[in-house]
XYZ file of C-alpha atoms in Angstrom:
733
model
C -80.553 -119.481 129.528
C -81.822 -116.629 131.660
C -81.826 -112.883 131.047
C -78.353 -112.366 132.565
C -76.931 -114.234 129.460
C -78.773 -111.756 127.179
C -77.389 -108.765 129.018
C -73.821 -109.532 127.823
C -74.613 -108.689 124.220
C -77.880 -106.777 124.527
C -77.181 -104.386 127.258
C -79.283 -101.458 125.982
C -82.475 -103.682 125.813
C -81.609 -105.263 129.132
C -81.195 -101.914 130.818
C -84.574 -100.695 129.316
C -86.319 -103.922 130.543
C -85.071 -103.613 134.107
C -87.802 -101.929 136.261
C -90.392 -102.386 133.565
C -93.785 -103.901 134.324
C -92.514 -107.132 132.761
C -89.500 -107.204 134.963
C -91.725 -106.500 138.079
C -94.569 -108.767 136.976
C -93.803 -111.170 139.845
C -91.179 -111.051 142.559
C -90.207 -112.722 145.826
C -91.744 -110.971 148.714
C -88.827 -109.345 150.378
C -88.119 -105.882 151.715
C -87.893 -103.580 148.738
C -90.355 -105.494 146.619
C -93.334 -105.359 148.946
C -95.171 -102.065 148.557
C -98.097 -102.681 150.893
C -98.359 -101.719 154.558
C -97.378 -104.791 156.596
C -96.977 -102.921 159.886
C -99.919 -104.466 161.587
C -102.354 -102.711 159.232
C -105.891 -103.902 159.452
C -108.728 -103.778 156.971
C -112.315 -104.943 157.378
C -114.285 -106.054 154.286
C -117.405 -108.099 154.191
C -117.304 -108.680 157.937
C -113.787 -110.056 157.902
C -110.931 -108.142 159.475
C -107.555 -109.014 157.993
C -104.244 -107.987 159.447
C -100.970 -107.562 157.595
C -97.786 -107.994 159.622
C -94.158 -109.136 159.488
C -92.370 -111.895 161.486
C -88.830 -113.016 161.307
C -88.247 -110.907 158.155
C -91.215 -112.505 156.333
C -94.619 -111.035 155.350
C -97.905 -112.458 156.607
C -101.595 -111.852 156.481
C -104.144 -113.070 159.012
C -107.436 -113.612 157.216
C -110.170 -116.095 156.535
C -108.813 -119.389 155.006
C -110.326 -122.189 152.940
C -112.852 -123.216 155.559
C -113.642 -119.662 156.710
C -111.477 -119.903 159.819
C -109.013 -117.118 160.639
C -105.365 -118.148 160.246
C -101.900 -116.689 159.466
C -100.722 -117.143 155.892
C -97.247 -116.280 154.624
C -97.080 -114.090 151.544
C -94.337 -115.576 149.341
C -94.548 -113.448 146.239
C -95.616 -109.938 144.998
C -97.730 -109.794 141.832
C -97.501 -106.682 139.753
C -96.457 -103.253 140.840
C -98.764 -100.375 139.571
C -101.474 -99.122 139.907
C -101.980 -102.067 142.320
C -99.930 -104.862 143.791
C -101.337 -108.227 144.628
C -99.867 -110.845 146.945
C -99.595 -114.627 146.489
C -99.792 -117.325 149.161
C -98.527 -120.903 148.616
C -100.347 -123.918 149.899
C -98.910 -127.418 150.705
C -100.528 -129.009 147.641
C -98.576 -126.686 145.362
C -101.405 -124.255 144.753
C -100.451 -120.586 144.843
C -103.423 -118.287 145.605
C -103.890 -114.514 145.016
C -105.295 -112.572 147.991
C -108.555 -110.736 147.350
C -107.066 -107.770 149.323
C -104.596 -105.725 147.206
C -102.408 -102.671 147.752
C -103.307 -99.450 145.882
C -99.867 -98.349 144.898
C -100.952 -94.980 143.401
C -99.947 -91.785 145.208
C -102.000 -90.853 148.256
C -103.118 -87.692 146.345
C -104.816 -89.936 143.809
C -106.547 -92.096 146.456
C -103.817 -94.646 146.715
C -101.544 -95.975 149.484
C -104.351 -98.132 150.986
C -105.569 -101.740 151.254
C -108.723 -102.403 149.189
C -110.758 -105.453 148.142
C -110.967 -106.432 144.468
C -114.657 -107.242 144.963
C -115.776 -104.343 147.190
C -119.477 -104.589 146.452
C -119.802 -108.383 146.223
C -119.582 -110.371 149.474
C -117.342 -113.320 148.900
C -117.723 -116.259 151.312
C -115.027 -118.911 151.835
C -117.016 -121.381 149.639
C -117.262 -118.972 146.796
C -115.048 -119.638 143.677
C -114.019 -115.981 143.766
C -112.785 -116.279 147.358
C -109.018 -115.826 147.444
C -108.625 -119.592 148.186
C -111.032 -120.571 145.334
C -110.300 -121.782 141.866
C -110.798 -118.414 140.259
C -107.886 -116.977 142.182
C -105.477 -119.827 141.519
C -102.153 -118.573 140.250
C -101.079 -121.843 138.638
C -103.950 -121.675 136.217
C -105.103 -118.082 135.995
C -101.848 -116.097 136.112
C -98.556 -117.902 136.026
C -97.906 -118.331 132.333
C -98.213 -114.568 131.734
C -96.219 -113.373 134.788
C -93.199 -115.659 134.633
C -90.952 -117.237 132.038
C -90.953 -120.850 130.927
C -93.744 -121.772 133.345
C -94.466 -125.514 133.585
C -97.770 -126.205 135.402
C -97.047 -129.828 136.332
C -100.515 -130.690 137.646
C -101.119 -134.252 138.973
C -104.793 -134.977 138.361
C -104.774 -138.109 140.473
C -103.259 -136.421 143.529
C -104.876 -133.061 142.761
C -101.525 -131.331 143.373
C -99.242 -128.996 141.516
C -95.388 -129.020 141.203
C -95.209 -125.898 139.089
C -91.857 -124.436 138.074
C -90.409 -121.496 136.126
C -87.088 -120.458 134.744
C -87.359 -116.868 135.755
C -89.925 -115.480 138.179
C -90.810 -112.480 135.897
C -91.443 -111.860 132.271
C -87.825 -112.027 131.027
C -86.164 -112.054 127.565
C -86.986 -115.654 126.699
C -90.720 -115.164 127.466
C -90.940 -113.232 124.185
C -87.957 -114.346 122.208
C -88.151 -118.075 122.987
C -85.410 -120.294 124.502
C -81.936 -118.808 124.028
C -79.515 -121.643 124.255
C -79.108 -122.143 120.453
C -78.904 -118.332 119.948
C -76.020 -118.139 122.479
C -74.333 -121.039 120.660
C -74.801 -119.240 117.295
C -73.354 -116.005 118.687
C -70.303 -117.954 119.874
C -70.034 -119.439 116.311
C -69.406 -122.893 117.807
C -72.454 -124.774 116.696
C -72.101 -124.676 112.919
C -75.111 -122.437 112.467
C -75.241 -120.174 109.393
C -75.529 -116.459 109.955
C -79.061 -115.922 108.578
C -82.368 -114.925 110.080
C -83.454 -118.583 110.179
C -80.204 -119.626 111.803
C -79.865 -117.281 114.692
C -80.947 -120.071 116.865
C -84.169 -118.306 118.048
C -87.496 -119.991 117.467
C -89.218 -116.521 117.489
C -87.787 -113.814 115.233
C -89.373 -110.477 115.937
C -88.586 -108.787 112.628
C -91.953 -107.247 111.752
C -90.467 -103.732 111.906
C -87.075 -104.493 110.509
C -86.097 -102.214 107.583
C -89.659 -100.768 107.585
C -90.440 -97.053 107.463
C -93.707 -95.179 107.814
C -93.908 -92.729 104.986
C -96.187 -89.706 105.396
C -98.859 -89.015 102.805
C -98.924 -85.192 102.955
C -102.316 -84.975 101.230
C -104.184 -87.106 103.792
C -101.748 -86.616 106.690
C -101.454 -90.290 107.398
C -98.321 -92.400 107.145
C -98.210 -95.591 105.272
C -96.055 -98.593 105.898
C -93.317 -98.974 103.382
C -93.814 -102.712 103.047
C -96.932 -104.796 103.776
C -96.977 -106.611 107.101
C -96.792 -110.311 106.174
C -95.947 -112.362 109.266
C -97.476 -110.460 112.186
C -95.372 -112.492 114.491
C -95.010 -109.636 116.957
C -98.713 -109.145 117.551
C -99.080 -112.813 118.093
C -96.303 -113.006 120.685
C -97.812 -110.090 122.617
C -101.301 -111.858 122.271
C -99.950 -114.784 124.273
C -100.550 -112.700 127.355
C -102.407 -109.528 126.243
C -105.529 -111.327 125.129
C -108.596 -113.011 126.594
C -107.925 -116.652 125.708
C -107.597 -120.138 127.041
C -104.262 -122.048 127.128
C -104.392 -125.310 125.134
C -100.941 -126.700 125.948
C -97.659 -125.745 127.572
C -94.597 -124.346 125.908
C -96.222 -121.303 124.350
C -92.839 -119.459 124.540
C -91.222 -121.981 122.044
C -93.073 -120.877 118.936
C -94.422 -117.781 117.215
C -97.997 -119.032 116.464
C -100.466 -117.678 119.064
C -103.164 -120.137 117.784
C -100.795 -123.077 118.245
C -101.131 -122.699 122.050
C -104.244 -120.659 122.768
C -107.929 -120.532 122.033
C -108.933 -116.881 121.663
C -112.220 -115.318 122.698
C -114.479 -113.669 120.026
C -116.389 -110.512 120.248
C -119.211 -112.125 122.257
C -121.874 -110.429 124.301
C -120.481 -111.043 127.705
C -117.013 -109.604 126.768
C -117.703 -106.829 124.297
C -120.487 -104.390 123.527
C -122.176 -104.991 120.080
C -119.905 -102.376 118.426
C -116.848 -104.153 119.773
C -115.921 -101.815 122.628
C -114.542 -103.546 125.663
C -117.084 -104.647 128.291
C -115.389 -107.264 130.443
C -111.640 -107.582 131.135
C -110.464 -108.564 127.698
C -106.969 -107.016 127.651
C -105.829 -105.732 124.222
C -105.569 -108.252 121.323
C -109.225 -108.713 120.598
C -109.719 -104.940 120.526
C -106.598 -104.163 118.466
C -107.676 -106.824 115.879
C -110.696 -104.677 115.132
C -108.738 -101.470 114.555
C -107.777 -99.636 111.363
C -104.273 -99.527 112.813
C -104.004 -103.311 112.719
C -105.376 -103.321 109.179
C -102.769 -100.861 108.154
C -99.856 -102.980 109.474
C -99.259 -101.222 112.768
C -97.655 -103.465 115.330
C -97.457 -103.161 119.172
C -93.974 -101.848 119.064
C -94.793 -99.076 116.703
C -96.400 -97.398 119.697
C -94.716 -99.094 122.626
C -90.974 -99.598 123.202
C -90.954 -103.364 123.647
C -88.420 -103.528 126.469
C -89.296 -100.662 128.755
C -92.967 -100.879 127.623
C -93.167 -97.095 127.617
C -94.880 -95.315 124.844
C -92.501 -94.156 122.106
C -93.613 -90.573 122.670
C -95.702 -88.821 125.288
C -99.420 -88.144 124.890
C -100.664 -87.192 121.462
C -97.037 -87.261 120.143
C -97.276 -91.051 119.872
C -100.120 -90.704 117.436
C -98.384 -87.838 115.611
C -95.807 -90.338 114.472
C -98.251 -91.355 111.792
C -100.969 -88.665 111.844
C -99.887 -85.135 110.967
C -101.028 -82.648 113.701
C -101.588 -80.050 111.054
C -104.423 -82.284 109.800
C -105.678 -83.880 113.039
C -104.950 -81.473 115.877
C -107.462 -79.071 114.506
C -110.950 -78.013 115.350
C -112.237 -79.365 112.001
C -111.068 -82.846 113.101
C -111.904 -82.895 116.830
C -114.783 -80.430 116.867
C -113.563 -78.285 119.752
C -112.850 -74.662 118.817
C -110.446 -73.677 121.626
C -107.295 -75.824 121.861
C -107.536 -75.662 125.579
C -110.836 -77.489 125.590
C -109.815 -80.124 122.928
C -109.474 -83.607 124.287
C -106.399 -85.677 123.513
C -106.320 -88.320 120.747
C -106.534 -91.157 123.253
C -109.523 -89.612 125.033
C -111.599 -89.737 121.938
C -110.268 -92.796 120.113
C -109.045 -95.029 123.029
C -111.417 -94.322 126.002
C -110.588 -95.958 129.360
C -112.483 -98.510 131.368
C -111.417 -99.310 134.931
C -110.879 -102.837 136.069
C -109.657 -104.310 139.399
C -111.111 -101.192 141.017
C -108.163 -98.877 140.317
C -106.688 -99.924 136.943
C -107.901 -97.885 133.990
C -107.168 -99.499 130.605
C -107.536 -98.052 127.188
C -109.736 -99.665 124.462
C -107.268 -100.563 121.669
C -109.994 -100.816 118.949
C -109.030 -97.123 118.243
C -112.542 -96.256 116.891
C -114.352 -93.041 116.012
C -116.742 -91.963 118.774
C -120.339 -92.811 117.749
C -122.977 -91.127 119.904
C -125.551 -92.086 117.349
C -124.962 -95.723 118.197
C -125.504 -94.924 121.833
C -128.942 -93.587 120.877
C -129.812 -96.610 118.729
C -128.047 -99.463 120.550
C -127.103 -98.302 123.983
C -123.382 -98.760 123.506
C -120.947 -96.357 125.289
C -119.310 -93.494 123.394
C -116.240 -91.439 124.230
C -118.094 -88.103 123.888
C -120.271 -89.032 126.875
C -117.170 -89.476 129.023
C -116.435 -85.791 129.059
C -119.967 -84.488 128.311
C -121.735 -86.212 131.225
C -124.252 -83.421 131.411
C -125.511 -84.020 127.888
C -127.924 -86.610 126.659
C -126.858 -89.141 123.969
C -129.364 -87.552 121.650
C -127.743 -84.105 122.137
C -124.325 -85.587 121.525
C -125.488 -87.363 118.438
C -126.998 -84.183 116.973
C -123.820 -82.221 117.793
C -121.738 -84.837 116.101
C -123.962 -84.802 113.039
C -123.827 -81.061 112.842
C -120.025 -80.916 113.116
C -119.468 -83.701 110.584
C -122.543 -83.782 108.348
C -122.807 -87.138 106.349
C -119.908 -88.684 108.210
C -120.621 -92.272 109.113
C -117.526 -94.404 109.613
C -118.062 -97.852 108.012
C -114.934 -99.738 108.868
C -116.215 -100.905 112.220
C -119.771 -101.271 111.168
C -121.181 -104.428 112.692
C -123.096 -103.006 115.613
C -126.518 -103.486 114.101
C -125.842 -107.038 113.025
C -124.593 -108.097 116.469
C -127.376 -106.267 118.278
C -130.018 -107.942 116.108
C -128.481 -111.449 116.691
C -128.379 -110.912 120.462
C -132.083 -109.772 120.408
C -132.876 -112.974 118.337
C -134.309 -110.876 115.397
C -134.686 -112.816 112.292
C -133.201 -110.154 110.123
C -129.912 -110.837 111.940
C -129.166 -113.561 109.384
C -128.821 -111.201 106.455
C -126.987 -108.598 108.538
C -124.424 -111.201 109.760
C -123.897 -112.535 106.237
C -123.101 -109.005 105.118
C -120.413 -108.689 107.843
C -118.896 -112.108 106.860
C -118.782 -111.349 103.179
C -117.204 -107.915 103.748
C -113.579 -108.741 102.815
C -112.366 -105.410 104.436
C -113.913 -106.280 107.816
C -111.412 -107.458 110.489
C -111.302 -111.261 110.670
C -112.270 -111.271 114.321
C -115.531 -109.451 113.349
C -116.121 -111.757 110.443
C -115.568 -114.772 112.705
C -117.984 -113.435 115.349
C -120.582 -112.901 112.702
C -120.262 -116.615 111.646
C -120.466 -117.522 115.337
C -123.651 -115.542 115.851
C -125.221 -117.125 112.824
C -125.783 -120.476 114.651
C -129.408 -119.850 115.783
C -130.450 -118.446 112.324
C -128.830 -121.160 110.156
C -130.707 -121.690 106.822
C -129.707 -123.087 103.525
C -128.364 -119.622 102.479
C -126.314 -118.993 105.600
C -125.266 -122.598 105.723
C -123.420 -121.974 102.440
C -121.627 -119.100 104.118
C -120.552 -121.424 107.032
C -119.325 -123.980 104.504
C -117.320 -121.192 102.934
C -116.046 -120.076 106.280
C -114.702 -123.472 107.097
C -112.218 -122.953 104.294
C -111.470 -119.314 105.051
C -107.827 -118.219 105.129
C -108.308 -116.775 108.581
C -108.006 -119.418 111.364
C -110.311 -117.317 113.531
C -113.092 -117.732 110.917
C -112.443 -121.372 110.648
C -112.651 -121.840 114.407
C -115.976 -119.918 114.540
C -117.429 -121.962 111.692
C -116.536 -125.208 113.482
C -118.604 -124.122 116.463
C -121.494 -122.972 114.310
C -121.405 -126.331 112.572
C -122.502 -127.937 115.824
C -126.123 -127.034 115.075
C -125.994 -129.825 112.511
C -126.324 -133.415 113.507
C -122.933 -135.200 114.039
C -123.467 -137.395 111.067
C -123.457 -134.439 108.640
C -120.488 -132.561 109.975
C -117.557 -134.494 108.540
C -118.392 -133.853 104.925
C -118.231 -130.097 105.575
C -115.223 -129.896 107.948
C -113.258 -133.170 107.669
C -110.393 -131.288 106.107
C -109.819 -129.308 109.285
C -108.531 -132.297 111.290
C -105.250 -131.664 109.288
C -105.217 -127.887 109.746
C -101.738 -126.540 110.319
C -102.812 -124.902 113.578
C -103.234 -126.868 116.774
C -106.219 -124.849 117.944
C -108.172 -125.501 114.761
C -107.235 -129.214 114.649
C -108.187 -129.844 118.241
C -111.433 -128.011 117.904
C -112.229 -130.039 114.782
C -111.538 -133.148 116.778
C -114.120 -132.065 119.380
C -116.807 -131.055 116.908
C -116.353 -134.040 114.629
C -115.703 -136.778 117.242
C -119.221 -138.320 116.915
C -119.052 -138.690 113.084
C -119.949 -142.101 111.899
C -116.832 -144.212 111.381
C -118.280 -146.116 108.514
C -118.478 -142.947 106.396
C -114.690 -142.547 106.438
C -111.762 -144.520 104.939
C -108.852 -145.605 107.053
C -106.820 -142.521 106.423
C -109.570 -140.197 107.287
C -110.365 -142.110 110.475
C -106.780 -142.020 111.581
C -106.537 -138.231 111.092
C -109.810 -137.722 112.914
C -108.660 -139.849 115.805
C -105.452 -137.928 116.019
C -107.420 -134.670 116.203
C -109.702 -136.023 118.845
C -106.653 -137.017 120.840
C -105.262 -133.588 120.497
C -108.483 -132.200 121.949
C -108.275 -134.670 124.834
C -104.692 -133.542 125.454
C -105.879 -129.937 125.722
C -108.360 -130.913 128.410
C -105.836 -132.968 130.262
C -103.381 -130.074 130.213
C -106.146 -128.174 132.053
C -107.144 -131.058 134.257
C -107.042 -128.821 137.298
C -110.278 -127.206 136.115
C -113.740 -128.724 136.312
C -114.501 -127.327 132.850
C -111.894 -129.656 131.402
C -113.535 -132.722 132.890
C -116.976 -131.427 131.745
C -115.558 -131.168 128.207
C -114.106 -134.648 128.368
C -117.373 -135.961 129.712
C -119.243 -134.290 126.878
C -116.930 -135.797 124.298
C -117.399 -139.267 125.850
C -121.154 -138.827 126.090
C -121.379 -137.909 122.348
C -119.239 -140.890 121.298
C -121.252 -143.309 123.308
C -118.763 -143.980 126.215
C -121.279 -143.246 128.903
C -119.484 -144.975 131.735
C -116.363 -142.808 131.193
C -118.589 -139.783 130.669
C -120.151 -140.333 134.081
C -116.705 -140.644 135.673
C -115.580 -137.363 134.070
C -118.704 -135.501 135.268
C -118.108 -136.885 138.712
C -114.532 -135.822 138.565
C -115.686 -132.284 137.693
C -117.818 -132.249 140.807
C -115.024 -133.708 142.882
C -112.899 -130.649 141.912
C -115.812 -128.182 142.245
C -118.793 -129.379 144.197
C -120.747 -126.307 143.164
C -120.159 -126.713 139.430
C -123.704 -126.537 137.958
C -122.901 -127.769 134.398
C -121.663 -131.081 135.748
C -124.886 -131.650 137.745
C -126.861 -130.835 134.594
C -124.948 -133.055 132.222
C -124.833 -135.946 134.685
C -128.587 -135.697 135.082
C -128.977 -135.667 131.238
C -126.807 -138.793 131.058
C -129.001 -140.617 133.595
C -132.170 -139.342 131.756
C -130.839 -140.894 128.461
C -130.409 -144.242 130.289
C -133.823 -144.135 131.920
C -132.384 -143.737 135.428
C -134.911 -141.207 136.473
C -134.465 -141.726 140.255
C -130.777 -140.829 139.844
C -131.791 -137.721 137.792
C -133.840 -136.537 140.697
C -131.094 -137.346 143.227
C -128.355 -135.581 141.390
C -130.495 -132.458 140.673
C -131.486 -132.342 144.389
C -127.831 -132.609 145.326
C -127.039 -129.748 143.013
C -129.806 -127.592 144.409
C -128.533 -128.125 147.962
C -125.258 -126.688 146.831
C -126.799 -124.028 144.493
C -130.229 -123.086 145.819
C -130.633 -120.107 143.358
C -129.587 -122.049 140.149
C -132.265 -121.590 137.515
C -130.864 -124.195 135.113
C -131.076 -126.894 137.910
C -134.688 -125.939 138.752
C -135.568 -126.050 135.093
C -134.036 -129.540 134.682
C -135.765 -130.733 137.821
C -139.136 -129.470 136.500
C -138.693 -131.354 133.301
C -137.805 -134.511 135.301
C -140.914 -134.012 137.346
C -142.976 -133.711 134.161
C -141.619 -137.004 132.991
C -142.500 -138.423 136.336
C -146.093 -137.192 136.087
C -145.857 -134.874 139.074
C -147.390 -131.888 137.387
C -147.804 -129.542 140.404
C -144.215 -130.092 141.577
C -143.019 -129.595 138.064
C -144.791 -126.239 137.715
C -143.302 -125.091 140.935
C -139.819 -125.991 139.834
C -140.215 -124.410 136.428
C -141.605 -121.271 137.990
C -138.465 -120.958 140.230
C -136.308 -121.299 137.133
C -138.130 -118.244 135.636
C -137.886 -116.352 138.954
C -134.115 -116.936 139.156
C -133.483 -116.276 135.436
C -136.243 -114.121 134.090
C -134.138 -113.136 130.996
C -134.081 -116.784 129.787
C -137.129 -116.942 127.382
C -136.781 -120.749 127.068
C -137.608 -121.135 130.808
C -140.719 -118.949 130.411
C -141.760 -120.879 127.298
C -141.640 -124.318 129.061
C -143.449 -122.946 132.075
C -146.139 -121.512 129.768
C -146.566 -124.889 128.174
C -146.742 -126.624 131.531
C -149.295 -124.188 132.938
C -151.490 -124.357 129.795
C -151.323 -128.256 129.895
C -152.490 -128.061 133.522
C -155.591 -126.091 132.518
C -154.138 -122.701 133.745
C -154.285 -120.827 130.586
C -154.719 -117.394 132.204
C -151.598 -117.869 134.273
C -149.765 -119.211 131.205
C -150.670 -116.113 129.234
C -149.595 -113.845 132.127
C -146.244 -115.623 132.390
C -145.587 -115.405 128.720
C -146.639 -111.785 128.475
C -144.307 -110.812 131.295
C -141.432 -112.656 129.548
C -142.226 -110.806 126.294
C -142.029 -107.484 128.041
C -138.391 -108.424 128.914
C -137.645 -109.939 125.471
C -139.894 -108.150 123.028
C -138.564 -110.007 119.973
C -138.993 -113.584 121.270
C -140.988 -115.143 118.448
C -141.416 -118.491 120.229
C -143.226 -116.759 123.054
C -145.522 -114.913 120.613
C -146.184 -118.195 118.801
C -147.206 -119.992 122.038
C -149.381 -117.036 123.072
C -151.170 -117.161 119.666
C -151.746 -120.869 119.952
C -153.071 -120.632 123.534
C -155.430 -117.761 122.697
C -156.598 -119.437 119.530
C -157.304 -122.683 121.278
C -159.335 -120.911 124.007
C -161.260 -118.982 121.400
C -159.726 -115.592 121.905
C -159.216 -115.058 118.236
C -158.509 -111.246 118.103
C -155.756 -111.591 120.672
C -154.380 -114.732 118.875
C -154.344 -112.800 115.493
C -152.542 -110.015 117.243
C -149.737 -112.216 118.403
C -149.426 -113.808 115.026
C -149.418 -110.408 113.330
C -146.604 -109.271 115.735
C -144.593 -112.240 114.572
C -145.174 -111.163 110.949
C -144.232 -107.555 111.761
C -140.871 -108.682 113.143
C -140.266 -111.263 110.289
C -142.521 -110.751 107.352
C -141.026 -113.798 105.627
C -141.912 -116.194 108.459
C -143.951 -118.943 106.803
C -144.990 -120.429 110.165
C -146.354 -117.175 111.409
C -148.198 -116.601 108.094
C -149.811 -120.013 108.283
C -150.665 -119.519 111.955
C -152.311 -116.166 111.203
C -154.375 -117.655 108.432
C -155.466 -120.488 110.662
C -157.096 -118.067 113.189
C -160.684 -116.941 112.455
C -161.128 -113.091 112.299
C -163.570 -112.792 115.206
C -164.472 -114.422 118.475
C -166.604 -117.589 118.320
C -170.338 -117.184 119.025
């Protein structure tokens, strides 16, 4: 219906929304909306000099285009407003691309009012996916559904073109409340709708705070919600955009269930530190889900006015809504004697991390600073932000002296995730403790199940089976992915019920994971439900058919279900969209290997290495192909390059060690494996191979040393125990 229809009855909300970051999320590039200097301003970055100018009342930039040639491009839209503004350029095929040069809209006194590059330290060539004309800067996929209302992507895979549309260019009323036509009809009382919450005509009813009060507990100084939060609709609506997630299908604004349209990210290593603090650009939802505030029933609009997006109070006053200053604005709480030196609540509990060069964002996990975890695990801590001149050890001791015995346990999964990421065997028990802790946030429990995959045993397997029936959809999703370590023929008996899950994300993921289940193990009804779930997964990929990852996923599905010809076409389609997409080269090579087409394996890997000469995975795959072809010297050279380009990958070092030892180069194999162990000290497979090589060449003391190190890390390792016992105690005579 458009926001102007809403203004007639909801003028206060409409007035608050106008001028907000939602209102200014995207605008037509006209005088008054463009903040950047387009008066022939020039900026040189990475050897390219770009010029911003106006012509006939329109805004242009002269910069390097898709092929690297300099050309003039019209700026059609502005994107955002503060602390930076980006600019969007349309192309004839319907793509809209975000320039890599942005305007710093902060005041000049803060370093703003200048052009800057979003990747200042990373040269971006025209053939790089991060170049402003590349797929990672494509508005239609990356940005549009969060910066406009009722966005319809309309991608034509056959023509490789977009015909994207929106109802309103910015984040307007119906982006959050859903389509308004029936609501307008209800308000006019001409549609026969009953006057009740269900019959207001809105698909999304944001009533989580309705008739709710926060009552202060004077003893503890913390307010408690008058009624439990049951629906949590509001947090899910905000999560549609304020989360790290993938979009599964269009129409996210038409329903309240976040997981019916999106696949969220977990607390994985590339995105979060082991304690759950933000590492990459993850926005808010994944952090807030970890917090005590979320567990207590706090919603986004308890702190933020939902229409203006401003805080409900300034500074610490927003926290004082629920935390009595007489209890918390004291030296006994914050550890700083003089009020003038005391940090604010947000400085300690919501530290900032800067993204996009100039945009500081606060971590919404709202955690207690833990300098002791910095000492033990290397994670950041808020104390170190101010006390830069102090070591983590000093900060940890000062913290312990100020609050002796205080060890917050609510967000206590750092050790488990760190152990898992270091491949330590004891991670299994630690992760199980996180999963079985009912008070732990579901996103942490889900991540624990996800991290269990490499350690799966009969004991943890029972936990995964339990997780597949967990009330949290996040846990069910994680368990489905962990289930992939089992052969396809065993999965359906554990997870078959999830093909009928009420949430689209879970059903479609179940379709992907269970697709290769043997049909003869199911009755007609089960087979029909599985096929429906598989088709839902296929639909999610076709919705994202503008991305090579979608075609890779489709190819993998067809590969697993035996449709090799269609899988080959899908992998080829991925490469057509992105000729530098390494996973498609690798999976296509694996398909050819399975069919015994070794010459084509070599050809496709060589093609990939021409495009990606520094790709370790391609070198590793080529080395294995050369091993199969009996070309030992060439294989060792390829495998060595894989290690050189990805020294952190222990598997590459392991395979190179095997190849060197098989070629009679045991000394070189030992040196390679020892170097890899220095980088990954807990890599048991490297220790085992070293022990075997040293045993076989008669260096028994060294072999026993490696076997003993395996036992030191995992005393219950039966393989290590048997290996140790098989090695004589001294060198052979």
